[in-house]
Every structure is written in C-alpha cells, then in structure tokens.
C-alpha atoms as a printed R data frame, in Angstrom:
    type eleno elety resid chain resno      x      y        z
1   ATOM     1    CA   UNK     A     1 35.318 52.928 -121.619
2   ATOM     2    CA   UNK     A     2 33.115 51.229 -124.838
3   ATOM     3    CA   UNK     A     3 29.770 50.028 -123.552
4   ATOM     4    CA   UNK     A     4 27.570 53.649 -123.084
5   ATOM     5    CA   UNK     A     5 26.917 54.756 -119.910
6   ATOM     6    CA   UNK     A     6 23.545 55.376 -118.303
7   ATOM     7    CA   UNK     A     7 22.955 58.797 -119.435
8   ATOM     8    CA   UNK     A     8 24.576 58.785 -123.173
9   ATOM     9    CA   UNK     A     9 22.472 55.594 -124.350
10  ATOM    10    CA   UNK     A    10 19.229 57.315 -123.032
11  ATOM    11    CA   UNK     A    11 20.150 60.244 -125.080
12  ATOM    12    CA   UNK     A    12 21.222 57.689 -127.960
13  ATOM    13    CA   UNK     A    13 17.780 56.238 -127.308
14  ATOM    14    CA   UNK     A    14 16.619 59.251 -128.182
15  ATOM    15    CA   UNK     A    15 18.006 60.611 -130.603
16  ATOM    16    CA   UNK     A    16 17.363 57.693 -133.019
17  ATOM    17    CA   UNK     A    17 14.292 57.950 -132.327
18  ATOM    18    CA   UNK     A    18 13.385 61.466 -133.011
19  ATOM    19    CA   UNK     A    19 14.209 64.127 -135.581
20  ATOM    20    CA   UNK     A    20 13.603 67.575 -136.513
21  ATOM    21    CA   UNK     A    21  9.954 68.836 -136.689
22  ATOM    22    CA   UNK     A    22  8.369 66.183 -133.908
23  ATOM    23    CA   UNK     A    23  6.995 66.087 -130.815
24  ATOM    24    CA   UNK     A    24  8.165 65.169 -127.944
25  ATOM    25    CA   UNK     A    25  8.052 65.552 -123.846
26  ATOM    26    CA   UNK     A    26 10.121 65.820 -120.828
27  ATOM    27    CA   UNK     A    27  7.984 64.585 -118.316
28  ATOM    28    CA   UNK     A    28 11.040 65.242 -115.736
29  ATOM    29    CA   UNK     A    29 11.894 68.517 -116.222
30  ATOM    30    CA   UNK     A    30 14.996 69.277 -113.048
31  ATOM    31    CA   UNK     A    31 16.934 71.535 -113.979
32  ATOM    32    CA   UNK     A    32 16.443 71.268 -117.912
33  ATOM    33    CA   UNK     A    33 19.523 69.630 -119.596
34  ATOM    34    CA   UNK     A    34 17.599 67.186 -121.161
35  ATOM    35    CA   UNK     A    35 14.631 69.558 -122.185
36  ATOM    36    CA   UNK     A    36 17.332 71.863 -124.206
37  ATOM    37    CA   UNK     A    37 19.112 68.895 -125.712
38  ATOM    38    CA   UNK     A    38 15.608 67.416 -127.405
39  ATOM    39    CA   UNK     A    39 14.457 70.851 -128.077
40  ATOM    40    CA   UNK     A    40 18.045 70.957 -130.117
41  ATOM    41    CA   UNK     A    41 17.086 67.916 -131.577
42  ATOM    42    CA   UNK     A    42 13.055 68.635 -132.851
43  ATOM    43    CA   UNK     A    43 14.245 71.634 -133.803
44  ATOM    44    CA   UNK     A    44 12.383 75.466 -134.587
45  ATOM    45    CA   UNK     A    45  9.429 72.883 -136.275
46  ATOM    46    CA   UNK     A    46  9.239 70.341 -133.565
47  ATOM    47    CA   UNK     A    47  7.877 70.881 -129.838
48  ATOM    48    CA   UNK     A    48  8.659 70.013 -126.290
49  ATOM    49    CA   UNK     A    49  6.645 69.448 -123.687
50  ATOM    50    CA   UNK     A    50  8.155 69.943 -120.695
51  ATOM    51    CA   UNK     A    51  6.555 68.843 -117.014
52  ATOM    52    CA   UNK     A    52  7.216 69.443 -113.307
53  ATOM    53    CA   UNK     A    53  5.594 69.604 -110.209
54  ATOM    54    CA   UNK     A    54  8.263 71.986 -108.391
55  ATOM    55    CA   UNK     A    55  8.672 76.028 -109.400
56  ATOM    56    CA   UNK     A    56 12.389 75.728 -108.609
57  ATOM    57    CA   UNK     A    57 12.549 72.611 -111.926
58  ATOM    58    CA   UNK     A    58 10.108 75.336 -113.794
59  ATOM    59    CA   UNK     A    59 11.980 78.317 -113.113
60  ATOM    60    CA   UNK     A    60 15.789 76.164 -113.697
61  ATOM    61    CA   UNK     A    61 14.188 75.152 -117.050
62  ATOM    62    CA   UNK     A    62 13.133 78.667 -117.790
63  ATOM    63    CA   UNK     A    63 16.102 80.126 -117.730
64  ATOM    64    CA   UNK     A    64 18.134 77.453 -119.645
65  ATOM    65    CA   UNK     A    65 16.147 76.991 -121.810
66  ATOM    66    CA   UNK     A    66 16.004 81.188 -123.150
67  ATOM    67    CA   UNK     A    67 20.273 81.472 -122.105
68  ATOM    68    CA   UNK     A    68 20.161 78.063 -125.500
69  ATOM    69    CA   UNK     A    69 17.933 80.248 -127.282
70  ATOM    70    CA   UNK     A    70 15.558 77.099 -128.095
71  ATOM    71    CA   UNK     A    71 12.313 78.763 -125.689
72  ATOM    72    CA   UNK     A    72 10.638 78.976 -128.431
73  ATOM    73    CA   UNK     A    73  9.991 75.413 -129.230
74  ATOM    74    CA   UNK     A    74  9.136 74.265 -125.182
75  ATOM    75    CA   UNK     A    75  5.894 74.331 -123.489
76  ATOM    76    CA   UNK     A    76  6.949 73.890 -119.535
77  ATOM    77    CA   UNK     A    77  4.156 72.552 -117.368
78  ATOM    78    CA   UNK     A    78  3.700 72.901 -113.621
79  ATOM    79    CA   UNK     A    79  1.719 69.724 -113.112
80  ATOM    80    CA   UNK     A    80  2.101 66.174 -112.428
81  ATOM    81    CA   UNK     A    81  3.525 63.858 -115.778
82  ATOM    82    CA   UNK     A    82  0.686 62.182 -115.104
83  ATOM    83    CA   UNK     A    83 -1.326 64.833 -116.440
84  ATOM    84    CA   UNK     A    84 -0.137 64.749 -120.061
85  ATOM    85    CA   UNK     A    85 -2.927 63.435 -121.712
86  ATOM    86    CA   UNK     A    86 -4.519 65.868 -120.077
87  ATOM    87    CA   UNK     A    87 -2.128 68.651 -121.225
88  ATOM    88    CA   UNK     A    88 -1.192 67.496 -124.638
89  ATOM    89    CA   UNK     A    89 -3.631 68.196 -127.264
90  ATOM    90    CA   UNK     A    90 -5.271 66.125 -129.050
91  ATOM    91    CA   UNK     A    91 -4.290 67.178 -132.275
92  ATOM    92    CA   UNK     A    92 -0.838 65.653 -131.685
93  ATOM    93    CA   UNK     A    93 -2.555 62.542 -129.908
94  ATOM    94    CA   UNK     A    94 -0.764 59.661 -132.042
95  ATOM    95    CA   UNK     A    95  2.415 61.972 -133.102
96  ATOM    96    CA   UNK     A    96  4.107 61.637 -129.960
97  ATOM    97    CA   UNK     A    97  7.530 60.649 -131.016
98  ATOM    98    CA   UNK     A    98  9.655 60.589 -128.133
99  ATOM    99    CA   UNK     A    99  9.938 60.876 -123.758
100 ATOM   100    CA   UNK     A   100 11.617 60.603 -120.841
101 ATOM   101    CA   UNK     A   101 11.976 60.226 -117.672
102 ATOM   102    CA   UNK     A   102 14.463 60.812 -115.117
103 ATOM   103    CA   UNK     A   103 13.120 59.543 -111.695
104 ATOM   104    CA   UNK     A   104 14.097 60.110 -107.988
105 ATOM   105    CA   UNK     A   105 14.535 63.699 -106.802
106 ATOM   106    CA   UNK     A   106 15.871 66.943 -108.519
107 ATOM   107    CA   UNK     A   107 19.977 67.048 -107.497
108 ATOM   108    CA   UNK     A   108 20.108 70.095 -105.741
109 ATOM   109    CA   UNK     A   109 16.332 70.250 -104.441
110 ATOM   110    CA   UNK     A   110 14.310 68.988 -101.415
111 ATOM   111    CA   UNK     A   111 15.400 64.435 -101.488
112 ATOM   112    CA   UNK     A   112 12.109 64.554 -100.441
113 ATOM   113    CA   UNK     A   113 10.537 65.213 -102.596
114 ATOM   114    CA   UNK     A   114 10.312 62.268 -105.398
115 ATOM   115    CA   UNK     A   115  8.774 60.845 -107.976
116 ATOM   116    CA   UNK     A   116  6.139 58.419 -107.090
117 ATOM   117    CA   UNK     A   117  4.219 55.237 -109.276
118 ATOM   118    CA   UNK     A   118  1.405 55.298 -109.674
119 ATOM   119    CA   UNK     A   119  2.010 58.723 -111.665
120 ATOM   120    CA   UNK     A   120  4.814 57.356 -113.469
121 ATOM   121    CA   UNK     A   121  3.115 54.528 -114.490
122 ATOM   122    CA   UNK     A   122 -0.200 56.258 -115.337
123 ATOM   123    CA   UNK     A   123  1.647 58.903 -117.581
124 ATOM   124    CA   UNK     A   124  3.900 55.607 -119.080
125 ATOM   125    CA   UNK     A   125  0.264 54.042 -119.913
126 ATOM   126    CA   UNK     A   126 -0.995 58.026 -121.660
127 ATOM   127    CA   UNK     A   127  2.491 58.656 -123.053
128 ATOM   128    CA   UNK     A   128  1.729 55.038 -124.775
129 ATOM   129    CA   UNK     A   129 -1.446 55.430 -125.928
130 ATOM   130    CA   UNK     A   130 -0.452 58.298 -127.571
131 ATOM   131    CA   UNK     A   131  2.678 57.825 -129.039
132 ATOM   132    CA   UNK     A   132  2.910 57.494 -133.136
133 ATOM   133    CA   UNK     A   133  4.011 53.920 -133.658
134 ATOM   134    CA   UNK     A   134  7.915 53.453 -133.108
135 ATOM   135    CA   UNK     A   135  7.838 56.215 -130.426
136 ATOM   136    CA   UNK     A   136 10.099 55.450 -127.809
137 ATOM   137    CA   UNK     A   137  9.807 56.171 -124.014
138 ATOM   138    CA   UNK     A   138 12.737 56.245 -121.946
139 ATOM   139    CA   UNK     A   139 13.385 55.880 -117.862
140 ATOM   140    CA   UNK     A   140 15.943 56.478 -116.607
141 ATOM   141    CA   UNK     A   141 15.710 54.888 -112.476
142 ATOM   142    CA   UNK     A   142 17.547 56.199 -109.625
143 ATOM   143    CA   UNK     A   143 16.857 53.912 -106.495
144 ATOM   144    CA   UNK     A   144 19.272 54.873 -104.309
145 ATOM   145    CA   UNK     A   145 17.026 57.176 -102.520
146 ATOM   146    CA   UNK     A   146 14.220 56.522  -99.765
147 ATOM   147    CA   UNK     A   147 10.993 55.646 -101.842
148 ATOM   148    CA   UNK     A   148 13.235 54.608 -104.493
149 ATOM   149    CA   UNK     A   149 13.007 50.517 -104.802
150 ATOM   150    CA   UNK     A   150  9.314 50.462 -104.123
151 ATOM   151    CA   UNK     A   151  9.308 52.950 -107.248
152 ATOM   152    CA   UNK     A   152 11.904 50.501 -109.178
153 ATOM   153    CA   UNK     A   153 10.122 47.662 -108.567
154 ATOM   154    CA   UNK     A   154  6.596 48.411 -109.703
155 ATOM   155    CA   UNK     A   155  8.114 49.665 -112.084
156 ATOM   156    CA   UNK     A   156  9.740 46.917 -113.299
157 ATOM   157    CA   UNK     A   157  6.480 45.205 -112.435
158 ATOM   158    CA   UNK     A   158  4.442 47.343 -114.694
159 ATOM   159    CA   UNK     A   159  6.767 46.427 -117.616
160 ATOM   160    CA   UNK     A   160  7.411 43.285 -117.331
161 ATOM   161    CA   UNK     A   161  3.204 42.921 -117.993
162 ATOM   162    CA   UNK     A   162  3.370 45.484 -121.380
163 ATOM   163    CA   UNK     A   163  1.649 43.229 -124.311
164 ATOM   164    CA   UNK     A   164  4.330 42.088 -126.508
165 ATOM   165    CA   UNK     A   165  1.847 43.308 -128.646
166 ATOM   166    CA   UNK     A   166  1.856 46.743 -128.019
167 ATOM   167    CA   UNK     A   167  5.638 47.717 -127.263
168 ATOM   168    CA   UNK     A   168  9.098 46.477 -127.239
169 ATOM   169    CA   UNK     A   169 10.303 46.748 -123.578
170 ATOM   170    CA   UNK     A   170 14.635 46.905 -122.524
171 ATOM   171    CA   UNK     A   171 16.827 47.348 -119.664
172 ATOM   172    CA   UNK     A   172 19.903 48.774 -119.791
173 ATOM   173    CA   UNK     A   173 22.141 48.474 -116.523
174 ATOM   174    CA   UNK     A   174 25.253 47.454 -115.328
175 ATOM   175    CA   UNK     A   175 25.358 44.779 -112.710
176 ATOM   176    CA   UNK     A   176 28.587 44.736 -110.831
177 ATOM   177    CA   UNK     A   177 28.378 48.679 -109.614
178 ATOM   178    CA   UNK     A   178 28.337 49.204 -106.424
179 ATOM   179    CA   UNK     A   179 25.134 52.020 -104.314
180 ATOM   180    CA   UNK     A   180 22.172 51.165 -106.906
181 ATOM   181    CA   UNK     A   181 23.135 53.216 -109.274
182 ATOM   182    CA   UNK     A   182 20.727 54.006 -112.114
183 ATOM   183    CA   UNK     A   183 19.311 52.340 -115.049
184 ATOM   184    CA   UNK     A   184 17.688 52.873 -117.753
185 ATOM   185    CA   UNK     A   185 13.951 51.088 -118.820
186 ATOM   186    CA   UNK     A   186 12.878 52.085 -122.729
187 ATOM   187    CA   UNK     A   187  9.748 51.596 -124.213
188 ATOM   188    CA   UNK     A   188  9.005 51.353 -127.802
189 ATOM   189    CA   UNK     A   189  5.395 51.383 -128.993
190 ATOM   190    CA   UNK     A   190  4.650 48.659 -131.801
191 ATOM   191    CA   UNK     A   191  3.714 49.909 -135.390
C-alpha cells in the first residue's frame, strides 16, 4: 500500500516537527508506545510530558520507558490532559514542538473509561497557546466506541473554527473503510 496507514502517518507528522532536544507531550499515554517513540526522537536533551488519568496506564508506561531506557527524559503525570498548561513549567511555554492524542479507551482495559470532548478540546486549546510556532498537535480519533461519535463531532466542529491565522488544520482519513476507522486531525501552530 502506497498510502500510509493512520498510526505511521501520525508518527511521520511528529517526526517532521520534532528533533533532538525538543519538548513534547503525550496527552494520552495509554500503554506507552507513543511515549517511548517521542522520547527516542527528543533524546536525553529533550523531554516528554505524558498524561493519563488511569493508574494502569501510568504503570504500563512506567515499565515500558524503563525497559527502553528512556525514563530520564519522561515525566508521567496521572492527571487529565486538560491540566497540561498547569503541569508544563511556565519556562517551557512557547517551546513545545509537538503533542499526540490517541482518543477513545485504553486498549485491554475498561472500555467505559474514555476520552471526552470537553477535556480534549481544552487540552488542545492550551497546547496551541503554549506551543512554539510550527509546533504540531496530532490527534488520532478513534470513534467506534460508545460516545466516540460525540467526541469526533465536537472535535471536528472545534477544529473547523480555529482561525486560519492561528493554525493550519489537516484531516487524514480513509473514506471507504468499514467499522468507523480512526483518522487524524493535525493542527500546526502558525508562526
């Protein structure tokens, strides 16, 4: 397949925005895959702030970053991503270069604990505010679960109304796939 699948494309967007020494956010650490991916990009001189409300996600990610030897450049916070602006030190505001969200529920966990529009939109607004110019927020929207369409619709409405002088907004999706396939919403802060 020539077209990139959703998760590889999400990572490609982040790789294009991030480099060694950058500051970034994993807004939904889940099982820690993206946290490790980001930590390896930014290296020992960069830093990843990882958020999740679930203890199991923090535990799994703690184990994964230890196994991958990237704990030094990661701070995990068991709080909502809606607290991002309060958690990221003020000295780093204006320096963030990337963030990723994987919406929905934690794979292999309680499917009733899901991301919700209010906290997700609040987190995105805060990230845009404290990002560096050309910083990117990549949101992978899984919407096949109960309540997923509500979050998807709220996010799309929010994104369509972001002023074009503030950010470029992109969607990347496969239109002819069955079963509510995930898609990407990417927001790049303008300079």
